[in-house]
Every structure is written in structure tokens, then in C-alpha cells.
Amino acid sequence: VIDRDRLLERIETLGAIGRDPEGRLSRIAATDADKAGRDQLVRWLTDAGLEIIVDRIGNIFGAWRPDRCRHAAPLMLGSHIDTVVDAGQLDGAYGVLAALEVIEALKAGGAPVSRPVMVGAFTNEEGARFSPDMMGSLVYAGGLSPDAALGSRDRDGVTLGADLARIGYAGTAEPGFARPHAFVELHIEQGPVLEREGAAIGVVENLQGISWRRITISGMANHAGTTPMSMRSDAGLAAALVTTFVHQQAKAIGPRSVATVGALKLEPNVINVIPSRATLTVDLRDPDEAKLRRAEAGLAAMLARTAGEHGLRIETERLARFEPVAFDPDLCNLIETLATERGLTTRRMTSGAGHDAQMMARLCPTAMIFVPSRDGISHNPREHTDPGELAAGAQLLLDVAASLIGA
Ligand code: HGY
Ligand code: MN
Ligand code: MN
């Protein structure tokens, strides 16, 4: 069985690592804060007697390879331990630490297992500093070359490769070095559905498509007082028009379409200067690929119109684009059956958030287990799941793992 107290204690311990000067939890990929979290994880993996493997993109793996089945395709569990800025302590970390508990329980259980079990902590799942997000698992699954990923730059021009080397996690193993028999990721829902419906477990059948872009709007700085409204090339106005457009468009496209302008910078950012430049990001998502394409096309047309009407130059850079992913039906059925056997209510659902599982689904049968998020809140320090729900999710992951390796 899962050591519930140790899991909860490790979540708290890891959750205290990587606070920024304002005291916010911000283990941004390949920063010193991320290193501190990585080092703590490696200590726990080592203490558990696992083989530590770090690949070229900095993905960390702990492997339990019993001699009797050493060369069989491994069952892989895991998630990520990097976070957004001012994060909660469960997003990602919960899935990694629960996976470690599962392996420790399987080892202690002593059952003759039919395949190795690995836990992975993938680099830069959040994409808060380097794009695209889910980068480590994307590289592991062969969707992006290690060199291209290592060459990705943050807004200060620092490459991921340079910082992974700096923090001591520029590994040597080739990403994709082990093709898993299956991949299962346990994660908090980060949305309101399970709590609203009183379900204990989310059986995630699919994951929506994601489209990220950075838009740079160039206008002309001018005097806020002397420039008539009809003579302005106001980049700040255009940024506001884009934000309201993508919101209205998402509502028009359908109830499952979402749009977010998460980052916005105005230059020169002075009260009495008409902004000469606006840089903003747009995150569009939809479980239906055709609708996501419609949202992208609608935005592109709006940008062309806006540039013409307001005398602006508008450039778009694509940061990430992932099509919707369907998870493995047999794994979903197994999760649902085992949850029901534990007396847990289940709800089949789509993931609104991106996850490493969507990349691993390119490599092997993959599925996800969700536990409820209080008030549906995530990417926020108020992120919370009750201890009993966290333990139930970890126990279910153990049941699924045991079933998949014949323990
Ligand atoms: O953006 C996402 O959905 C994930 O948290 N990286
Ligand atoms: Mn996550
Ligand atoms: Mn996240």
C-alpha cells in the first residue's frame, strides 16, 4: 500500500523548495530553483534504491529493474516538477511523488513483477520560460530534436542547453532511450468538473489541442496630449482589441473553446506616451481540431484588419501547436474498473490542461488519472486537493501499475 504520510510530507517538502524573492513558489525550468527541486527528487530516488538516468534534455528518471525482467519494456509513470510563477505545490509534483511511492510500494511488496517500472520527471513541462511547453516529454517522444530544444532561448537569450549544463542536468542518455510498455500520469484536474460533480477520480479520455503564439504589434510612440485620436498608431489599443477579440471569438466558437492573453508588455510603458510596441501571448485551446483551426484563422484575419485600420505592423511567432490527443481506451477502462473496485466514483473527461501524457501517447498506450482541485483552482498558490483525495489517487495509481506488471 501507499505510504500516505510520506507522500503528503514529500509534497510539502518539495512545495517549499524554489521560492522566489517574493516567497512565491516558482521552480521555473532550468533555474536554480528548478535545480533545488531536481536535487531533492534525485535524493529521494536514490534513497529508494532506483537507478538514476538523466537524458540530454534533462529529463530525470528513476528506474526499478528487477533482474528477472530487466529487459522487458518498462511501465513508465511520472509528470513534471517545474512550475509556473507563483504556483501551487501539486501541479506536476504530485504525479511524480505519487509515482515514486508506487514504485517503493511495489518494491516492498516483493511480488514477482513482469517488467521494470520507471518514474519520470520531464523538463520544462510548463513552458513558462522556454517554448513549447511539455518540451522534455515532446523530445522524449521524438516530436522535437534534442538539439532544437536545447537551443531554445528565453527572453534574455539564454539557451535551455546552457542552463541545464549550469545546473548540472545536461544528461547523456538519449531521449527515448526506453520505449515504455505504457505510460500513466496522475495529476490534479486543475479545473472544476470533479468537485462540481462530486466524483473522486477523473478518467481522462482525451486532451484538447493547444495553440500558443507571441504577437508583436509595432505602432508609433507619440505625445498622449497633443496627438489627435485619428492620428495615432497605438500599439496598446491594438493589444486590447486582440484580447477582447479572442475572448469573444472563443465564446462564439463554442462552450469548450478557450482563449487567454496571459502575458502583455507595453513599451515604453509610460503614462503620457502612446505605446510604440505591444508584445502579447495568445493561448487558444479546443478539443476539436477544426474549431481550433477556425480560432487561429479568425485571429489571423483580425490581426490583418487591425494592422490596416490602425497603421500598425503586426508580427506573429508560433510558440507551440499540439493537436488534440486521445488516450488509450483499454487503459481508461482499467483505471475506471480499479477505481470502482476501490469504491471511488469516476467521471470520464477531457483534459483542458496540457500534460506530458499527451506527448508520451505518441510512444505507447497512455492514460491519465485526475483527482479533484478545490474550487477548480490551479497555477495559483491556492491550488489544493484534500489529503484523502491525494492518497486515493496514489493508491489507484498503485493498483493500475500492479495490474500492468502482474504484481
Ligand atoms: O499549459 C498547460 O496547459 C500546462 O500547464 N503546461
Ligand atoms: Mn502539470
Ligand atoms: Mn501546469
Coordinates of C-alpha atoms and ligand atoms in Angstrom, one line a residue:
V1 CA 0.0 0.0 0.0
I2 CA 1.0 3.6 -0.4
D3 CA 2.8 5.3 2.4
R4 CA 0.3 8.2 2.6
D5 CA 2.1 10.2 5.3
R6 CA 5.4 10.1 3.5
L7 CA 3.7 11.2 0.2
L8 CA 2.0 14.1 1.9
E9 CA 5.2 15.1 3.7
R10 CA 7.2 14.9 0.5
I11 CA 4.7 17.1 -1.3
E12 CA 5.1 19.7 1.4
T13 CA 8.9 19.4 1.4
L14 CA 9.1 19.8 -2.4
G15 CA 6.5 22.5 -2.2
A16 CA 8.8 24.6 0.0
I17 CA 11.7 24.3 -2.5
G18 CA 12.1 27.0 -5.1
R19 CA 10.6 30.1 -3.5
D20 CA 11.5 33.3 -5.4
P21 CA 12.5 36.6 -3.6
E22 CA 8.8 37.4 -3.1
G23 CA 8.3 34.0 -1.4
R24 CA 6.3 32.6 -4.3
L25 CA 6.8 29.0 -5.5
S26 CA 8.5 29.4 -8.9
R27 CA 10.6 26.5 -9.9
I28 CA 11.0 27.8 -13.5
A29 CA 12.7 25.3 -15.8
A30 CA 16.5 25.2 -15.6
T31 CA 16.8 27.9 -12.9
D32 CA 18.5 27.5 -9.6
A33 CA 15.0 27.0 -8.1
D34 CA 14.4 24.1 -10.5
K35 CA 17.9 22.7 -9.7
A36 CA 17.0 22.7 -6.0
G37 CA 13.8 20.7 -6.7
R38 CA 15.7 18.3 -9.0
D39 CA 18.4 17.7 -6.4
Q40 CA 15.8 16.9 -3.8
L41 CA 14.0 14.5 -6.2
V42 CA 17.2 12.7 -7.1
R43 CA 18.0 12.3 -3.3
W44 CA 14.6 10.6 -2.9
L45 CA 15.0 8.4 -6.0
T46 CA 18.5 7.4 -4.8
D47 CA 17.2 6.6 -1.3
A48 CA 14.6 4.4 -2.9
G49 CA 17.4 2.4 -4.5
L50 CA 16.4 3.3 -8.0
E51 CA 18.8 3.7 -11.0
I52 CA 19.0 7.4 -11.8
I53 CA 19.1 8.3 -15.5
V54 CA 19.2 11.9 -16.9
D55 CA 18.8 12.3 -20.6
R56 CA 20.1 15.1 -22.9
I57 CA 17.1 17.3 -22.4
G58 CA 17.4 17.0 -18.6
N59 CA 14.5 14.6 -18.1
I60 CA 15.2 12.7 -14.8
F61 CA 14.2 9.0 -14.5
G62 CA 14.3 6.6 -11.5
A63 CA 14.3 3.0 -12.7
W64 CA 13.5 -0.2 -10.8
R65 CA 14.7 -3.0 -12.9
P66 CA 14.4 -6.4 -11.2
D67 CA 16.9 -8.9 -12.7
R68 CA 14.1 -11.3 -13.7
C69 CA 12.5 -8.8 -16.1
R70 CA 15.3 -6.3 -16.6
H71 CA 15.0 -6.2 -20.4
A72 CA 11.2 -6.1 -20.7
A73 CA 9.6 -2.8 -21.9
P74 CA 9.1 -0.7 -18.7
L75 CA 5.9 0.6 -17.3
M76 CA 6.6 4.4 -17.0
L77 CA 4.9 6.7 -14.6
G78 CA 5.6 10.3 -13.9
S79 CA 4.9 14.0 -14.6
H80 CA 6.9 17.2 -14.0
I81 CA 8.4 19.2 -11.1
D82 CA 8.9 22.5 -12.8
T83 CA 6.2 25.1 -12.1
V84 CA 4.8 28.4 -13.4
V85 CA 5.4 31.6 -11.4
D86 CA 3.6 31.8 -8.0
A87 CA 2.5 28.2 -8.4
G88 CA 0.6 25.7 -6.3
Q89 CA 2.6 22.8 -4.9
L90 CA 0.6 20.0 -6.6
D91 CA 0.7 20.6 -10.3
G92 CA 3.2 18.1 -11.6
A93 CA 4.9 17.4 -8.3
Y94 CA 2.0 15.3 -7.0
G95 CA 2.2 12.9 -10.0
V96 CA 6.0 12.5 -9.7
L97 CA 6.0 11.9 -5.9
A98 CA 3.0 9.5 -6.1
A99 CA 4.7 7.5 -8.8
L100 CA 7.8 7.2 -6.6
E101 CA 5.5 6.0 -3.8
V102 CA 4.0 3.4 -6.1
I103 CA 7.5 2.0 -7.0
E104 CA 8.5 1.9 -3.4
A105 CA 5.3 0.1 -2.5
L106 CA 5.8 -2.4 -5.4
K107 CA 9.4 -3.0 -4.3
A108 CA 8.4 -3.5 -0.7
G109 CA 5.6 -5.8 -1.8
G110 CA 8.0 -8.3 -3.2
A111 CA 5.7 -9.6 -5.8
P112 CA 7.4 -11.1 -8.9
V113 CA 6.8 -8.4 -11.4
S114 CA 6.9 -8.9 -15.2
R115 CA 8.5 -5.6 -16.2
P116 CA 10.6 -2.7 -14.9
V117 CA 8.9 0.4 -13.5
M118 CA 10.2 3.9 -14.1
V119 CA 9.3 7.3 -12.8
G120 CA 10.0 10.3 -15.0
A121 CA 10.2 14.0 -14.2
F122 CA 10.1 15.8 -17.5
T123 CA 12.0 19.0 -18.2
N124 CA 10.1 22.3 -18.9
E125 CA 6.5 21.0 -18.9
E126 CA 5.1 24.4 -18.1
G127 CA 6.8 26.3 -20.9
A128 CA 6.9 29.4 -18.7
R129 CA 10.4 30.3 -19.8
F130 CA 11.1 28.2 -22.9
S131 CA 8.6 27.2 -25.6
P132 CA 7.0 24.9 -26.4
D133 CA 5.6 23.6 -23.1
M134 CA 5.7 19.8 -22.5
M135 CA 9.1 20.1 -24.0
G136 CA 11.0 17.3 -22.2
S137 CA 8.3 14.8 -23.0
L138 CA 7.9 16.1 -26.5
V139 CA 11.7 15.5 -27.1
Y140 CA 11.5 12.1 -25.4
A141 CA 8.6 11.1 -27.7
G142 CA 10.6 12.2 -30.7
G143 CA 8.4 15.2 -31.5
L144 CA 11.3 17.7 -31.3
S145 CA 15.0 17.2 -31.7
P146 CA 17.2 17.4 -28.6
D147 CA 19.4 20.0 -30.3
A148 CA 16.5 22.2 -31.3
A149 CA 15.1 22.0 -27.7
L150 CA 18.5 22.7 -26.1
G151 CA 18.8 25.7 -28.4
S152 CA 15.5 27.3 -27.4
R153 CA 16.1 30.7 -25.8
D154 CA 14.4 32.6 -23.0
R155 CA 13.5 36.2 -23.3
D156 CA 17.1 37.1 -22.2
G157 CA 18.6 35.0 -24.9
V158 CA 19.8 32.2 -22.6
T159 CA 19.5 28.8 -24.1
L160 CA 18.0 25.8 -22.3
G161 CA 21.1 23.8 -23.0
A162 CA 23.4 26.3 -21.3
D163 CA 21.3 26.5 -18.2
L164 CA 20.8 22.7 -18.0
A165 CA 24.6 22.4 -18.0
R166 CA 24.9 25.2 -15.5
I167 CA 22.5 23.4 -13.0
G168 CA 24.2 20.1 -13.7
Y169 CA 21.3 18.4 -15.5
A170 CA 22.6 18.2 -19.1
G171 CA 22.4 14.4 -19.1
T172 CA 23.9 12.0 -21.6
A173 CA 21.1 9.4 -22.1
E174 CA 19.4 9.7 -25.5
P175 CA 15.8 10.9 -25.1
G176 CA 13.5 8.0 -25.9
F177 CA 16.2 5.5 -24.6
A178 CA 13.4 3.3 -23.4
R179 CA 10.1 2.8 -25.2
P180 CA 7.6 2.2 -22.4
H181 CA 5.0 -0.6 -22.4
A182 CA 2.6 2.0 -21.2
F183 CA 2.6 5.5 -19.6
V184 CA 0.2 6.6 -16.8
E185 CA 0.2 10.1 -15.4
L186 CA -1.6 11.0 -12.2
H187 CA -2.4 14.8 -12.0
I188 CA -4.7 17.2 -10.3
E189 CA -7.6 18.2 -12.5
Q190 CA -6.8 21.9 -12.4
G191 CA -10.5 22.5 -13.2
P192 CA -13.9 22.5 -11.5
V193 CA -15.6 19.3 -13.0
L194 CA -14.8 16.6 -10.5
E195 CA -15.6 18.8 -7.5
R196 CA -18.8 20.1 -9.1
E197 CA -20.0 16.6 -9.9
G198 CA -18.7 15.0 -6.6
A199 CA -16.5 12.5 -8.5
A200 CA -13.3 11.3 -6.8
I201 CA -11.4 10.2 -9.9
G202 CA -11.2 11.7 -13.5
V203 CA -10.7 9.0 -16.2
V204 CA -9.1 11.2 -18.8
E205 CA -10.1 10.0 -22.3
N206 CA -8.5 12.8 -24.3
L207 CA -6.7 16.1 -24.1
Q208 CA -7.5 19.2 -26.1
G209 CA -5.5 20.9 -28.8
I210 CA -3.2 23.8 -27.8
S211 CA -2.1 26.8 -29.9
W212 CA 0.4 29.3 -28.5
R213 CA 1.7 32.4 -30.2
R214 CA 3.5 35.6 -29.4
I215 CA 2.3 38.7 -31.2
T216 CA 4.4 41.8 -31.6
I217 CA 2.5 45.0 -32.5
S218 CA 4.6 47.9 -33.7
G219 CA 3.0 51.4 -33.8
M220 CA 4.4 54.8 -33.1
A221 CA 5.2 56.5 -29.9
N222 CA 3.7 59.9 -29.7
H223 CA 2.5 62.5 -27.2
A224 CA -0.5 61.4 -25.3
G225 CA -1.8 65.0 -25.1
T226 CA -1.1 66.5 -28.5
T227 CA -1.9 63.6 -30.8
P228 CA -5.5 63.6 -32.1
M229 CA -7.2 60.2 -31.8
S230 CA -7.4 59.9 -35.6
M231 CA -3.7 60.3 -36.0
R232 CA -2.5 57.5 -33.6
S233 CA -0.7 54.2 -34.3
D234 CA -1.5 53.0 -30.9
A235 CA 0.0 49.5 -30.2
G236 CA -1.6 49.4 -26.7
L237 CA -5.1 49.9 -28.2
A238 CA -4.4 47.1 -30.7
A239 CA -3.3 44.8 -27.8
A240 CA -6.6 45.5 -26.1
L241 CA -8.6 44.8 -29.3
V242 CA -6.8 41.4 -29.7
T243 CA -7.6 40.5 -26.1
T244 CA -11.3 41.2 -26.4
F245 CA -11.4 39.6 -29.9
V246 CA -10.0 36.3 -28.8
H247 CA -12.3 36.2 -25.8
Q248 CA -15.4 37.0 -27.9
Q249 CA -14.4 34.6 -30.6
A250 CA -13.9 31.7 -28.1
K251 CA -17.4 32.3 -26.7
A252 CA -18.8 32.3 -30.3
I253 CA -17.0 29.1 -31.4
G254 CA -18.4 27.0 -28.6
P255 CA -18.5 26.1 -24.9
R256 CA -15.3 24.2 -24.9
S257 CA -13.2 26.7 -26.8
V258 CA -10.9 28.9 -24.6
A259 CA -8.6 31.8 -25.2
T260 CA -6.1 33.6 -22.9
V261 CA -3.9 36.6 -23.2
G262 CA -1.5 35.7 -20.4
A263 CA 1.5 37.9 -21.0
L264 CA 1.4 41.5 -22.1
K265 CA 4.2 44.1 -22.3
L266 CA 3.8 47.7 -23.5
E267 CA 6.7 49.9 -24.5
P268 CA 7.9 52.4 -23.5
N269 CA 5.2 51.8 -20.7
V270 CA 5.0 55.5 -19.7
I271 CA 1.8 57.2 -18.7
N272 CA 2.0 60.0 -21.3
V273 CA 3.4 58.2 -24.3
I274 CA 1.3 56.4 -26.8
P275 CA 2.7 52.8 -26.8
S276 CA 5.0 52.2 -29.7
R277 CA 5.1 48.5 -29.2
A278 CA 3.0 45.8 -27.5
T279 CA 4.1 42.2 -27.1
L280 CA 1.5 39.7 -26.0
T281 CA 0.9 36.0 -25.9
V282 CA -2.3 34.2 -27.1
D283 CA -3.2 30.7 -25.8
L284 CA -6.0 29.1 -27.8
R285 CA -7.4 25.7 -27.0
D286 CA -10.2 23.4 -28.2
P287 CA -10.7 19.6 -28.1
D288 CA -11.9 19.8 -31.7
E289 CA -9.1 20.4 -34.2
A290 CA -11.3 22.0 -36.8
K291 CA -12.6 24.6 -34.2
L292 CA -9.0 25.3 -33.1
R293 CA -8.0 26.0 -36.7
R294 CA -11.1 28.3 -37.0
A295 CA -9.9 30.2 -34.0
E296 CA -6.4 30.5 -35.4
A297 CA -7.7 31.7 -38.8
G298 CA -10.1 34.2 -37.1
L299 CA -7.3 35.7 -35.1
A300 CA -5.0 35.9 -38.2
A301 CA -7.7 37.7 -40.2
M302 CA -8.4 40.1 -37.2
L303 CA -4.7 40.9 -37.0
A304 CA -4.5 41.8 -40.7
R305 CA -7.6 44.0 -40.4
T306 CA -6.3 45.7 -37.3
A307 CA -2.9 46.4 -38.8
G308 CA -4.5 48.1 -41.8
E309 CA -7.0 50.1 -39.8
H310 CA -4.5 51.4 -37.3
G311 CA -1.3 51.8 -39.4
L312 CA 0.5 49.1 -37.4
R313 CA 3.0 46.3 -38.2
I314 CA 1.9 43.1 -36.5
E315 CA 4.2 40.0 -36.4
T316 CA 3.2 36.6 -35.1
E317 CA 5.5 33.9 -33.8
R318 CA 4.1 30.4 -33.2
L319 CA 5.4 29.1 -29.9
A320 CA 3.5 25.7 -29.6
R321 CA 0.9 23.8 -31.5
F322 CA -0.4 20.4 -30.4
E323 CA -3.4 18.6 -31.9
P324 CA -6.0 17.0 -29.6
V325 CA -4.9 13.6 -28.3
A326 CA -6.9 10.5 -27.5
F327 CA -5.7 8.3 -24.6
D328 CA -5.7 4.5 -24.7
P329 CA -9.3 3.1 -24.2
D330 CA -8.1 -0.1 -22.6
L331 CA -6.1 1.8 -20.0
C332 CA -9.1 4.1 -19.4
N333 CA -11.3 1.1 -18.8
L334 CA -8.7 -0.4 -16.4
I335 CA -8.5 2.8 -14.4
E336 CA -12.3 3.0 -14.3
T337 CA -12.6 -0.6 -13.2
L338 CA -10.0 -0.4 -10.5
A339 CA -11.3 2.9 -9.2
T340 CA -14.8 1.4 -8.9
E341 CA -13.3 -1.6 -7.1
R342 CA -11.9 0.9 -4.6
G343 CA -15.4 2.4 -4.2
L344 CA -14.3 5.6 -5.9
T345 CA -16.7 7.4 -8.1
T346 CA -15.4 8.2 -11.6
R347 CA -16.1 10.6 -14.4
R348 CA -14.7 10.3 -17.9
M349 CA -13.4 13.7 -19.1
T350 CA -11.2 15.7 -21.4
S351 CA -8.1 17.4 -20.1
G352 CA -8.2 21.2 -20.5
A353 CA -4.5 21.5 -19.5
G354 CA -1.6 20.2 -21.4
H355 CA 0.3 17.3 -19.9
D356 CA 3.4 15.2 -20.6
A357 CA 1.0 12.3 -21.2
Q358 CA -0.1 13.9 -24.4
M359 CA 3.4 13.6 -25.7
M360 CA 4.0 10.1 -24.4
A361 CA 0.8 9.0 -26.2
R362 CA 3.0 9.2 -29.4
L363 CA 5.2 6.4 -28.0
C364 CA 2.9 4.0 -26.2
P365 CA -0.5 3.3 -24.7
T366 CA -1.1 6.2 -22.4
A367 CA -3.7 7.5 -19.9
M368 CA -4.2 9.9 -17.1
I369 CA -5.9 9.9 -13.7
F370 CA -7.2 13.1 -12.2
V371 CA -8.1 14.0 -8.7
P372 CA -10.3 17.0 -7.8
S373 CA -9.0 20.5 -7.4
R374 CA -10.7 22.6 -4.8
D375 CA -12.7 25.4 -6.5
G376 CA -11.1 24.2 -9.7
I377 CA -8.1 26.5 -9.0
S378 CA -4.6 25.8 -10.3
H379 CA -1.5 27.8 -11.4
N380 CA -2.2 29.7 -8.2
P381 CA -0.9 29.2 -4.6
R382 CA -4.5 28.4 -3.6
E383 CA -4.2 25.1 -5.5
H384 CA -5.5 22.4 -3.1
T385 CA -6.6 18.8 -3.1
D386 CA -7.7 17.1 0.2
P387 CA -5.1 14.7 1.6
G388 CA -7.6 11.8 1.4
E389 CA -8.1 12.5 -2.3
L390 CA -4.4 12.7 -2.9
A391 CA -3.9 9.4 -1.2
A392 CA -6.8 7.8 -3.1
G393 CA -5.3 8.9 -6.4
A394 CA -1.9 7.5 -5.5
Q395 CA -3.5 4.2 -4.3
L396 CA -5.3 3.9 -7.6
L397 CA -2.1 4.5 -9.5
L398 CA -0.6 1.7 -7.5
D399 CA -3.5 -0.6 -8.4
V400 CA -3.2 0.3 -12.1
A401 CA 0.6 -0.2 -12.0
A402 CA 0.3 -3.5 -10.2
S403 CA -2.2 -4.7 -12.7
L404 CA 0.0 -3.7 -15.6
I405 CA 3.1 -5.5 -14.3
G406 CA 1.4 -8.6 -13.0
A407 CA 2.2 -7.8 -9.3
Ligands
HGY1 O1 -0.2 25.0 -20.4 C1 -0.6 23.9 -19.9 O2 -1.7 23.5 -20.0 C2 0.4 23.2 -19.0 O3 0.2 23.6 -17.7 N1 1.7 23.4 -19.4
MN2 MN 1.1 20.0 -14.9
MN3 MN 0.8 23.5 -15.1

